[in-house]
XYZ file of C-alpha atoms in Angstrom:
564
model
C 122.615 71.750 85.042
C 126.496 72.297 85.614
C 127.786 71.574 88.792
C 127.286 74.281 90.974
C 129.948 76.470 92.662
C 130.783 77.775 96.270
C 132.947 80.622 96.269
C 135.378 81.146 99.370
C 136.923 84.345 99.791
C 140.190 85.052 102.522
C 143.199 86.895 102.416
C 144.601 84.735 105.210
C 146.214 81.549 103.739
C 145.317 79.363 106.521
C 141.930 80.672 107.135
C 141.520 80.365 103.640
C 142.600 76.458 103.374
C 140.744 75.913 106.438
C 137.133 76.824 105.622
C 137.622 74.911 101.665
C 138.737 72.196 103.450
C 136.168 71.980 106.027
C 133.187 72.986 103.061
C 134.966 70.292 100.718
C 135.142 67.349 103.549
C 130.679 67.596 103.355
C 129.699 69.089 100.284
C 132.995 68.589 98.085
C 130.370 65.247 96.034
C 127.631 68.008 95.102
C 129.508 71.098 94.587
C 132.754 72.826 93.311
C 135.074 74.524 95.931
C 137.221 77.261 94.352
C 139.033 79.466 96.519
C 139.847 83.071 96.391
C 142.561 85.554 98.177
C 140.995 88.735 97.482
C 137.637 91.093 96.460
C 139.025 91.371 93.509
C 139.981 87.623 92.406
C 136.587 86.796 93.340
C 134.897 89.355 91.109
C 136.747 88.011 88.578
C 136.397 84.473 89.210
C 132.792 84.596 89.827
C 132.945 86.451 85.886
C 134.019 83.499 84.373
C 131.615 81.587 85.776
C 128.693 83.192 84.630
C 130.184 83.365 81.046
C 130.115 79.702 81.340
C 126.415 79.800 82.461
C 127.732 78.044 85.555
C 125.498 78.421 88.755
C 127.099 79.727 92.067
C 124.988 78.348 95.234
C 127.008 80.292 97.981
C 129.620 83.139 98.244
C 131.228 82.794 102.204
C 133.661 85.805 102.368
C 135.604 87.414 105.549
C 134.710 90.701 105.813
C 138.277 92.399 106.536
C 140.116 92.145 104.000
C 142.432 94.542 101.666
C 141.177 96.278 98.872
C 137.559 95.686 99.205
C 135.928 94.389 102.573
C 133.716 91.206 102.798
C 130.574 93.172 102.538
C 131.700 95.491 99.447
C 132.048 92.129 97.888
C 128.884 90.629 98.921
C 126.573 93.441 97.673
C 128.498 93.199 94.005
C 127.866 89.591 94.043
C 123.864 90.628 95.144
C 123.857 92.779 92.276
C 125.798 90.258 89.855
C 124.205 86.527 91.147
C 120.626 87.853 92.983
C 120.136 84.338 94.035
C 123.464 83.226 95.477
C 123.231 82.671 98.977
C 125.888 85.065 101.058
C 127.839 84.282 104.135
C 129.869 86.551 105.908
C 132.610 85.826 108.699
C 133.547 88.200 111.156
C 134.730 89.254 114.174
C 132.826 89.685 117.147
C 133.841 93.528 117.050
C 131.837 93.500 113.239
C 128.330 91.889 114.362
C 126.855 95.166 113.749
C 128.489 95.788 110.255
C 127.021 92.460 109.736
C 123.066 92.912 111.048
C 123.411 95.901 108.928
C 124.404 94.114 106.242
C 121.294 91.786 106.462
C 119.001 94.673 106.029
C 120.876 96.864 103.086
C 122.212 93.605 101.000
C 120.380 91.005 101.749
C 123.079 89.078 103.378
C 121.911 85.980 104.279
C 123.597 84.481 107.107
C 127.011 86.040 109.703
C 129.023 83.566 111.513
C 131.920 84.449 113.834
C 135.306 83.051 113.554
C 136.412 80.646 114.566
C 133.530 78.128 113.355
C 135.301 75.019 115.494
C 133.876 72.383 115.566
C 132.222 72.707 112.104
C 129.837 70.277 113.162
C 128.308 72.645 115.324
C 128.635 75.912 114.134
C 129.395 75.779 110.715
C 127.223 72.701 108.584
C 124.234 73.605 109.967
C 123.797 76.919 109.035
C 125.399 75.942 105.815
C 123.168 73.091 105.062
C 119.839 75.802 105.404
C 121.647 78.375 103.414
C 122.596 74.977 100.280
C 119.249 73.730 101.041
C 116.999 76.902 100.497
C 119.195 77.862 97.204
C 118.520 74.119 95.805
C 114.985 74.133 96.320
C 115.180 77.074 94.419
C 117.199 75.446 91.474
C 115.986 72.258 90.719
C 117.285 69.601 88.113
C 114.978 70.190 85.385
C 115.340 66.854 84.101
C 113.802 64.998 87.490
C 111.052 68.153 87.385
C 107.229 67.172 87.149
C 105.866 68.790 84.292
C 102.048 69.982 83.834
C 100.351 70.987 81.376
C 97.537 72.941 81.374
C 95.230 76.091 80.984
C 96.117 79.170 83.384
C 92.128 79.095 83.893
C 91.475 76.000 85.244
C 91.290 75.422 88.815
C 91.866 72.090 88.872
C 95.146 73.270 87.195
C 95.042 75.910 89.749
C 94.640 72.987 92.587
C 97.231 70.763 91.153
C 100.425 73.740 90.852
C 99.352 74.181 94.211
C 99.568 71.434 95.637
C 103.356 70.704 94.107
C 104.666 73.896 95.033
C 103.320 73.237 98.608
C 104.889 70.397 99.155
C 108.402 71.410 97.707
C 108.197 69.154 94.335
C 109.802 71.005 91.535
C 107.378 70.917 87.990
C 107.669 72.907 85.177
C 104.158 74.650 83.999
C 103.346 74.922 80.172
C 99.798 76.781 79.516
C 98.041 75.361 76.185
C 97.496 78.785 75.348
C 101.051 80.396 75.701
C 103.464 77.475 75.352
C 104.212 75.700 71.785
C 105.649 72.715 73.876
C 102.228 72.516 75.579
C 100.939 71.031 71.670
C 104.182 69.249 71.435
C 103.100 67.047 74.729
C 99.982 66.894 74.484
C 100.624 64.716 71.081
C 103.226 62.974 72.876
C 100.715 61.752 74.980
C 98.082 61.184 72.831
C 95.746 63.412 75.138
C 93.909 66.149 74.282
C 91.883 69.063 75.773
C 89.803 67.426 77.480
C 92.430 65.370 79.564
C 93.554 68.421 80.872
C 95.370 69.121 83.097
C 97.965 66.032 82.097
C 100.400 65.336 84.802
C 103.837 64.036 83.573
C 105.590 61.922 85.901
C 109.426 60.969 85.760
C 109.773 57.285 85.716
C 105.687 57.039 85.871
C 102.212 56.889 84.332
C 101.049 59.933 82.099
C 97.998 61.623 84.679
C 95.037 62.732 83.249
C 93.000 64.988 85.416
C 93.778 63.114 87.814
C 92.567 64.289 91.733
C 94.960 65.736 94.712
C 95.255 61.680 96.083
C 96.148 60.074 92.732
C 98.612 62.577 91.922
C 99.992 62.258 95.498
C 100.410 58.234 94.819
C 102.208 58.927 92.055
C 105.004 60.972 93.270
C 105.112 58.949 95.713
C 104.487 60.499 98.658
C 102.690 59.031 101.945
C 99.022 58.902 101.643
C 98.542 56.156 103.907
C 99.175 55.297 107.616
C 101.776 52.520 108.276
C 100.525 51.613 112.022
C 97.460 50.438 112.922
C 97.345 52.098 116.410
C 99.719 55.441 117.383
C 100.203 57.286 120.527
C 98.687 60.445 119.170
C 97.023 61.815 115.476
C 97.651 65.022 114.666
C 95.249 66.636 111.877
C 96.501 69.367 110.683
C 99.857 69.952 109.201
C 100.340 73.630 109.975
C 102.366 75.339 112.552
C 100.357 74.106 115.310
C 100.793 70.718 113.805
C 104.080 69.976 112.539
C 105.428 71.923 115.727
C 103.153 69.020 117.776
C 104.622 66.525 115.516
C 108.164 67.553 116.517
C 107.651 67.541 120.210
C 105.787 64.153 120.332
C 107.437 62.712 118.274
C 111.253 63.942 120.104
C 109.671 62.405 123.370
C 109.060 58.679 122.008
C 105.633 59.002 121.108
C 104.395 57.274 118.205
C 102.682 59.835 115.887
C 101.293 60.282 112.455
C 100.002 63.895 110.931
C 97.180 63.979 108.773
C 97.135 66.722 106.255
C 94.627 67.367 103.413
C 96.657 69.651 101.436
C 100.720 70.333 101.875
C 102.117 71.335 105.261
C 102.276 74.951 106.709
C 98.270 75.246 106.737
C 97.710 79.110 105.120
C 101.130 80.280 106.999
C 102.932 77.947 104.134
C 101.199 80.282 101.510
C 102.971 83.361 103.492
C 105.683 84.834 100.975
C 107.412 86.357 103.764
C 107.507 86.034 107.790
C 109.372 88.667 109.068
C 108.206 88.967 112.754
C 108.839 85.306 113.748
C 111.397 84.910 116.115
C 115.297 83.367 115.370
C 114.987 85.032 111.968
C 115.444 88.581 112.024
C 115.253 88.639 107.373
C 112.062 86.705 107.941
C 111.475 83.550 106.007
C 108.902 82.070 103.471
C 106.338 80.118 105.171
C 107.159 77.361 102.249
C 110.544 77.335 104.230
C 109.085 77.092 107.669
C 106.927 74.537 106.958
C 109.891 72.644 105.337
C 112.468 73.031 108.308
C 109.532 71.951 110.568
C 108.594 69.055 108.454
C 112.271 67.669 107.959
C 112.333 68.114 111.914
C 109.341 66.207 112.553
C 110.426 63.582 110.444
C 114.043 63.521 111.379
C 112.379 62.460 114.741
C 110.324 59.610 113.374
C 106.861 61.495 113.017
C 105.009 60.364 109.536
C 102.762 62.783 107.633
C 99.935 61.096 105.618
C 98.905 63.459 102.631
C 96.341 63.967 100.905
C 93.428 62.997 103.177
C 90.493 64.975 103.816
C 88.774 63.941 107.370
C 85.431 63.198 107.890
C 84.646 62.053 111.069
C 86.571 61.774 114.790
C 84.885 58.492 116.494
C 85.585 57.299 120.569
C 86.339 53.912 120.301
C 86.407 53.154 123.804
C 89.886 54.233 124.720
C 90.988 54.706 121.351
C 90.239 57.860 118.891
C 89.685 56.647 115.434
C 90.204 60.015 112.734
C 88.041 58.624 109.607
C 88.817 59.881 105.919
C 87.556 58.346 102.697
C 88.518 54.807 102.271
C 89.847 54.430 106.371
C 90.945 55.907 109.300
C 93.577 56.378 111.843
C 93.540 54.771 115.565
C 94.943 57.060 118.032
C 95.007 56.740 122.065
C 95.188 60.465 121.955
C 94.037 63.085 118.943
C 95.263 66.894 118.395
C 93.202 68.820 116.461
C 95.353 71.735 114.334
C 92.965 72.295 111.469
C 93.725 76.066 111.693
C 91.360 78.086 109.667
C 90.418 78.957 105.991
C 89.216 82.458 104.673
C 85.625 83.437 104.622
C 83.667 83.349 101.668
C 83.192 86.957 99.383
C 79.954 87.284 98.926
C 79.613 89.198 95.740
C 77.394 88.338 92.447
C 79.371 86.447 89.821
C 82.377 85.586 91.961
C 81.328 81.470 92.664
C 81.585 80.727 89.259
C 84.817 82.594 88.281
C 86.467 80.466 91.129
C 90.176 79.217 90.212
C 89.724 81.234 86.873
C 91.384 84.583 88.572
C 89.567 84.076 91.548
C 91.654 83.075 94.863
C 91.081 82.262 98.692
C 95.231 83.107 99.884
C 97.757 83.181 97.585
C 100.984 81.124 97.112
C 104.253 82.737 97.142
C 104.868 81.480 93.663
C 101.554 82.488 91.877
C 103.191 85.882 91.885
C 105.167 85.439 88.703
C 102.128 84.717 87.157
C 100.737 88.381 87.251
C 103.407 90.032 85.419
C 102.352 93.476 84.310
C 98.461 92.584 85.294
C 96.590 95.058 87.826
C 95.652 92.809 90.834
C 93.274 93.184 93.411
C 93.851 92.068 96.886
C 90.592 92.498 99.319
C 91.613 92.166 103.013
C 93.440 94.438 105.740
C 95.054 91.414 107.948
C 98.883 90.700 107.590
C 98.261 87.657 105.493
C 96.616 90.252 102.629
C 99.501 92.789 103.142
C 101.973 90.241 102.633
C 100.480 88.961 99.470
C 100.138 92.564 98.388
C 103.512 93.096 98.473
C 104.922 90.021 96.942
C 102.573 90.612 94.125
C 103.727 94.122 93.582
C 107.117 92.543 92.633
C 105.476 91.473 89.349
C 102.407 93.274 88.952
C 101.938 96.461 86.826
C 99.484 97.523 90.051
C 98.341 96.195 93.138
C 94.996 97.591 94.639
C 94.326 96.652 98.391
C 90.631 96.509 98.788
C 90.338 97.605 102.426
C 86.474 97.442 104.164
C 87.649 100.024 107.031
C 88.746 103.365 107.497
C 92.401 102.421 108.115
C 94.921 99.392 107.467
C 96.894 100.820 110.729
C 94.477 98.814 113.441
C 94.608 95.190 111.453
C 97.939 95.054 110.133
C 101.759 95.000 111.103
C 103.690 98.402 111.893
C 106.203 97.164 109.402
C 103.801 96.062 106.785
C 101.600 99.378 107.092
C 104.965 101.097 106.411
C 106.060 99.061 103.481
C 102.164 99.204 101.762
C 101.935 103.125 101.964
C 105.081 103.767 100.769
C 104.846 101.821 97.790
C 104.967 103.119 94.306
C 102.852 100.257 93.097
C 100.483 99.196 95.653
C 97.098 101.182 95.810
C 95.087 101.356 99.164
C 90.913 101.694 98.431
C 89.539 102.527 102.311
C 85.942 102.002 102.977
C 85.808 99.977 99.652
C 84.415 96.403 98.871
C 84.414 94.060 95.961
C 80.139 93.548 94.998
C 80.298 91.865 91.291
C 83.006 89.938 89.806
C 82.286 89.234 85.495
C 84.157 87.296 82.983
C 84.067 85.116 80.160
C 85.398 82.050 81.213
C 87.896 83.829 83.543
C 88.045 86.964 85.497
C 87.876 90.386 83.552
C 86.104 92.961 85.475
C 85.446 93.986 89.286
C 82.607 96.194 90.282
C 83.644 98.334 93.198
C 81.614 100.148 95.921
C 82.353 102.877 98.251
C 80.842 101.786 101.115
C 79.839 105.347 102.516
C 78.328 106.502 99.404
C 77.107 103.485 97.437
C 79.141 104.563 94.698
C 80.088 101.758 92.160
C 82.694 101.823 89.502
C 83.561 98.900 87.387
C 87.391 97.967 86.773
C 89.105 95.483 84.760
C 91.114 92.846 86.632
C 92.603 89.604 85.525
C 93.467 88.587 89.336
C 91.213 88.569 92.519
C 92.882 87.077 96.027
C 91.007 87.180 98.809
C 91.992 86.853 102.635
C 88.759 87.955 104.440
C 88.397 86.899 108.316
C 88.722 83.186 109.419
C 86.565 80.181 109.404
C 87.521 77.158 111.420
C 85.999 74.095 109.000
C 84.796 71.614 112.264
C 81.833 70.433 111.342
C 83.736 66.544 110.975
C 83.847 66.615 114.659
C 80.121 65.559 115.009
C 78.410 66.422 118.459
C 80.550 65.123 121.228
C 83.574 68.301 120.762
C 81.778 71.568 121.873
C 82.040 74.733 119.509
C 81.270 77.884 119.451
C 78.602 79.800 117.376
C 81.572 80.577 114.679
C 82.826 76.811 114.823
C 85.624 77.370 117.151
C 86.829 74.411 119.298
C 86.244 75.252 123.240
C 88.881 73.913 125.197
C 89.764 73.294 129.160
C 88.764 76.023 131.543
C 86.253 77.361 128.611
C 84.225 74.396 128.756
C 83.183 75.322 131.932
C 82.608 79.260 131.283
C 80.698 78.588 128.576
C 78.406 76.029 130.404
C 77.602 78.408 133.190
C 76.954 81.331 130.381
C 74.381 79.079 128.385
C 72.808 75.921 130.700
C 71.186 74.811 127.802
C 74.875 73.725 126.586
C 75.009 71.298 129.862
C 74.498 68.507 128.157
C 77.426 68.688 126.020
C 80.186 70.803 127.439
C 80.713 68.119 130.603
C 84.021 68.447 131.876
C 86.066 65.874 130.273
C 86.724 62.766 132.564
C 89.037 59.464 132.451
C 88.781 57.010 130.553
C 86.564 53.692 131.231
C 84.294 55.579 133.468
C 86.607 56.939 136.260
C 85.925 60.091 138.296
C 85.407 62.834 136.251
C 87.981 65.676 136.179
C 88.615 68.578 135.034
C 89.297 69.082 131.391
C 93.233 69.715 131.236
C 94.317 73.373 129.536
C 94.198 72.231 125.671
C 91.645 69.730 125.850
C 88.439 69.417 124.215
C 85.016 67.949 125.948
C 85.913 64.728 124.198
C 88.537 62.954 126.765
C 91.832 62.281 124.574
C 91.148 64.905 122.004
C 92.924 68.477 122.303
C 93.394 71.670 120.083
C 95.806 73.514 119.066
C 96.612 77.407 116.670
C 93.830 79.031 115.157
C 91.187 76.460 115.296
C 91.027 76.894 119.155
C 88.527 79.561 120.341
C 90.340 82.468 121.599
C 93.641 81.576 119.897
C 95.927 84.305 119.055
C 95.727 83.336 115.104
C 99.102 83.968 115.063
C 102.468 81.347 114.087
C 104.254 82.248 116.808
C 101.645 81.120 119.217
C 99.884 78.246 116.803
C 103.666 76.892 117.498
C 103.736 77.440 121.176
C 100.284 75.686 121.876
C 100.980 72.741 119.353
C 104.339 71.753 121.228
C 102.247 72.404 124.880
C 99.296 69.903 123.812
C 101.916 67.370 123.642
C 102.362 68.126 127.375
C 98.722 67.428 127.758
C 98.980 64.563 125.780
C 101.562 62.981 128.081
C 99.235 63.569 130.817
C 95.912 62.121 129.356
C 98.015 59.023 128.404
C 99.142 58.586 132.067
C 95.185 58.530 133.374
C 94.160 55.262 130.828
């Protein structure tokens, strides 16, 4: 791919040379600078380009200029490069123009002049706004590619995984693709080796599982210490934002994810309600701004690792997984939650062959023209509803209750009903899922009538309730009936509701046999060992707060290490 461009935009000379020089002194070695005086010279400039084919990452343009204002330009270049990222300097005065501007155009970022020192107010927002368009536009030739059949869920699992964890790969289905064949005698492999896995600079994978495909890329699947101030399992918001804030105060810490980080907020294609970011972001990007944080800070993330077991090792918490375990003087549990199984005849087996628990962001494109079905009525199915209606010929929202208005976001509700392509089924329910090697029909029921109609569907994603998975934590952490974690004051609520629980939900006491005290706010009836987001009992289950209570275990943490 051509070098790409960044297109600067000022009828000012001097502010003009000033911002090119400033965006040429850091990104001058990865991309092209060219300069422009007007709207006008830029429409034509940026016309040249994409006869050439050439890519533009980012448009930065003032917005008062002669002749056509900063944000006249911007929405042609929205209409003319839909993937350039825009940036738009302005006055104080024009902040309004500009939040407008976010909402009608898309404009990406606004920054007020002057941007002095650059350093501060200029390269950072810069570097998100380069960073988000490259993960976007990858260098094919470094990309992963896979090759497999669309109806395979280890295929399925495998995409997944990749596009969770940022790495680029290029998908060829052995059904669609002629250059699927060509590889596949390349290799030497055939269908049964599927899916294969090619590496850059590495082995050919054949079927190969989440942790060999993990070793291959290259990425972290085992611990480097043998002891750390604190484990964290769980890489989702809870986690990673626990991760930052240990490891920011000098505490050594490791995160142990199974998957990818961002826990089922990663799969989110949009987060509009989170706070700082008022066009709402991916939760692919949040997890990958909180990552990069957490490691910029010296925090490692072992992937890739599915826990079994939490052990008290005197004062030390050992986190087992298959072939080791972690040593920890403190733990954080951030598991979050998974969806709850459909139970429906024929659905098991159709599993990863058009049948999905959540949804990734990218799947989307893979339902072009298809009618999808979406059963849930939380935010996390309304989002997915709406990011598949960008591809799909229809969405239908299976919806168990009388009303989407009492389980889902004002702005969501709003967005659902008044789109062309996204059908709401109240009182409805999903009872029979058939198919011949893949999903091809649904059987609805109304669930005042008993009715039943049968519909053909390719696609089925499901994101029904929450189910903490905490059975790994073995006897000594108290739970709940539903598998929820009971923390601090709880311990003791739930003790005095239900004596028979005495025996387990003691208040959590110092280590070595000191005086007992009382379990501290996050902590779990295991001294050491705290919880954090949605696998807490009475969390708010949403990111917002998963964030809030993974950076205040930390706090906890700090004060549990103090008492050994």
């Amino acid at each position: 791919m051509s070098r790409a461009t960044i297109v600067t935009v000022d009828d000012d000379p001097m502010v003009s040379a000033a911002i090119a020089r400033d965006l040429r002194s850091r990104y001058g070695g990865d991309y092209r600078i060219v300069r422009a005086s007007s709207g006008a010279e830029a429409v034509e400039v940026m016309r040249r380009l994409l006869l050439r084919d050439e890519p533009i990452a980012l448009v930065c343009a003032d917005q008062r200029m002669p002749g056509m204002s900063g944000i006249e330009l911007l929405a042609h270049v929205r209409e003319q490069v839909p993937d350039a990222k825009l940036l738009l300097l302005t006055a104080y005065a024009d902040t309004d123009v500009a939040i407008t501007a976010i909402n009608e155009i898309g404009l990406d970022h606004y920054l007020l002049k002057p941007w002095d020192p650059p350093e501060e107010r200029l390269y950072p927002v810069v570097d998100d706004l380069l960073g988000d368009w490259r993960r976007a536009h990858p260098e094919h030739t470094s990309d992963v590619r896979v090759v497999g059949h669309r109806w395979s869920e280890r295929s399925h699992d495998l995409k997944t995984f990749l596009a969770r964890n940022h790495v680029p790969y290029r998908w060829f289905d052995v059904e669609r693709d002629e250059e699927a064949a060509r590889l596949l005698g390349l290799a030497d492999a055939t269908t049964a080796d599927l899916p294969l896995v090619l590496v850059p600079d590495g082995e050919t994978l054949r079927a190969p599982t989440i942790l060999e495909l993990a070793a291959a890329l290259g990425l972290r699947t085992t611990a480097e210490r043998e002891l750390y101030d604190v484990c964290i399992v769980g890489g989702g918001p809870a986690g990673l934002a626990a991760a930052v804030y240990a490891a920011s105060e000098g505490l050594s810490t490791v995160v142990v994810e199974q998957s990818a980080p961002g826990g089922q907020a990663g799969q989110s294609a949009s987060i509009e309600n989170y706070l700082g970011f008022p066009r709402g972001l991916s939760g692919a990007d949040l997890a990958g701004r909180a990552l990069a944080q957490a490691r910029r800070f010296g925090a490692e993330l072992v992937l890739a690792r599915d826990v079994v077991a939490l052990e008290a090792r005197g004062p030390v918490r050992a986190v087992r997984f298959d072939g080791g375990d972690i040593e920890a003087r403190a733990v954080i549990v951030a598991t979050g939650v998974s969806y709850r199984t459909l139970e429906a005849e024929g659905l098991p087996e159709l599993i990863g062959r058009g049948v999905y628990y959540g949804a990734n962001a990218s799947e989307a494109s893979q339902c072009q023209d298809d009618e999808v079905y979406v059963v849930g009525a939380a935010n996390s199915a309304g989002q997915a509803a709406l990011n598949l209606a960008r591809f799909a010929a229809r969405v239908h929202l299976v919806v168990r209750g009388a009303g989407i208005e009492e389980t889902m976001s004002e702005y969501l509700v709003e967005r659902i009903l008044a789109s062309e392509t996204i059908e709401v089924h109240l009182r409805s329910e999903v009872v029979a899922a058939a198919g011949d090697g893949h999903l091809e029909r649904l059987t609805l029921a109304d669930r005042d009538t008993g009715e039943r109609v049968e519909v053909e569907a390719s696609w089925l994603f499901i994101f029904i309730g929450a189910s903490p998975r905490t059975d790994w934590l073995g006897d000594e952490i108290v739970r709940d009936d539903k598998g929820f974690i009971v923390t601090g004051n709880d311990l003791k609520v739930m003790e005095a509701a239900d004596p028979s629980r005495a025996g387990a939900a003691v208040p959590a006491g110092a280590a070595g046999g000191a005086a007992v005290r009382a379990p501290f706010a996050l902590e779990t009836s295991l001294p050491g060992v705290f919880a954090a987001g949605d696998v807490r009992l009475d969390s708010m289950k949403r990111v917002a707060s998963a964030v809030g209570e993974g950076a205040m275990s930390v706090y906890f943490v700090h004060r549990y290490l103090a008492t050994i």
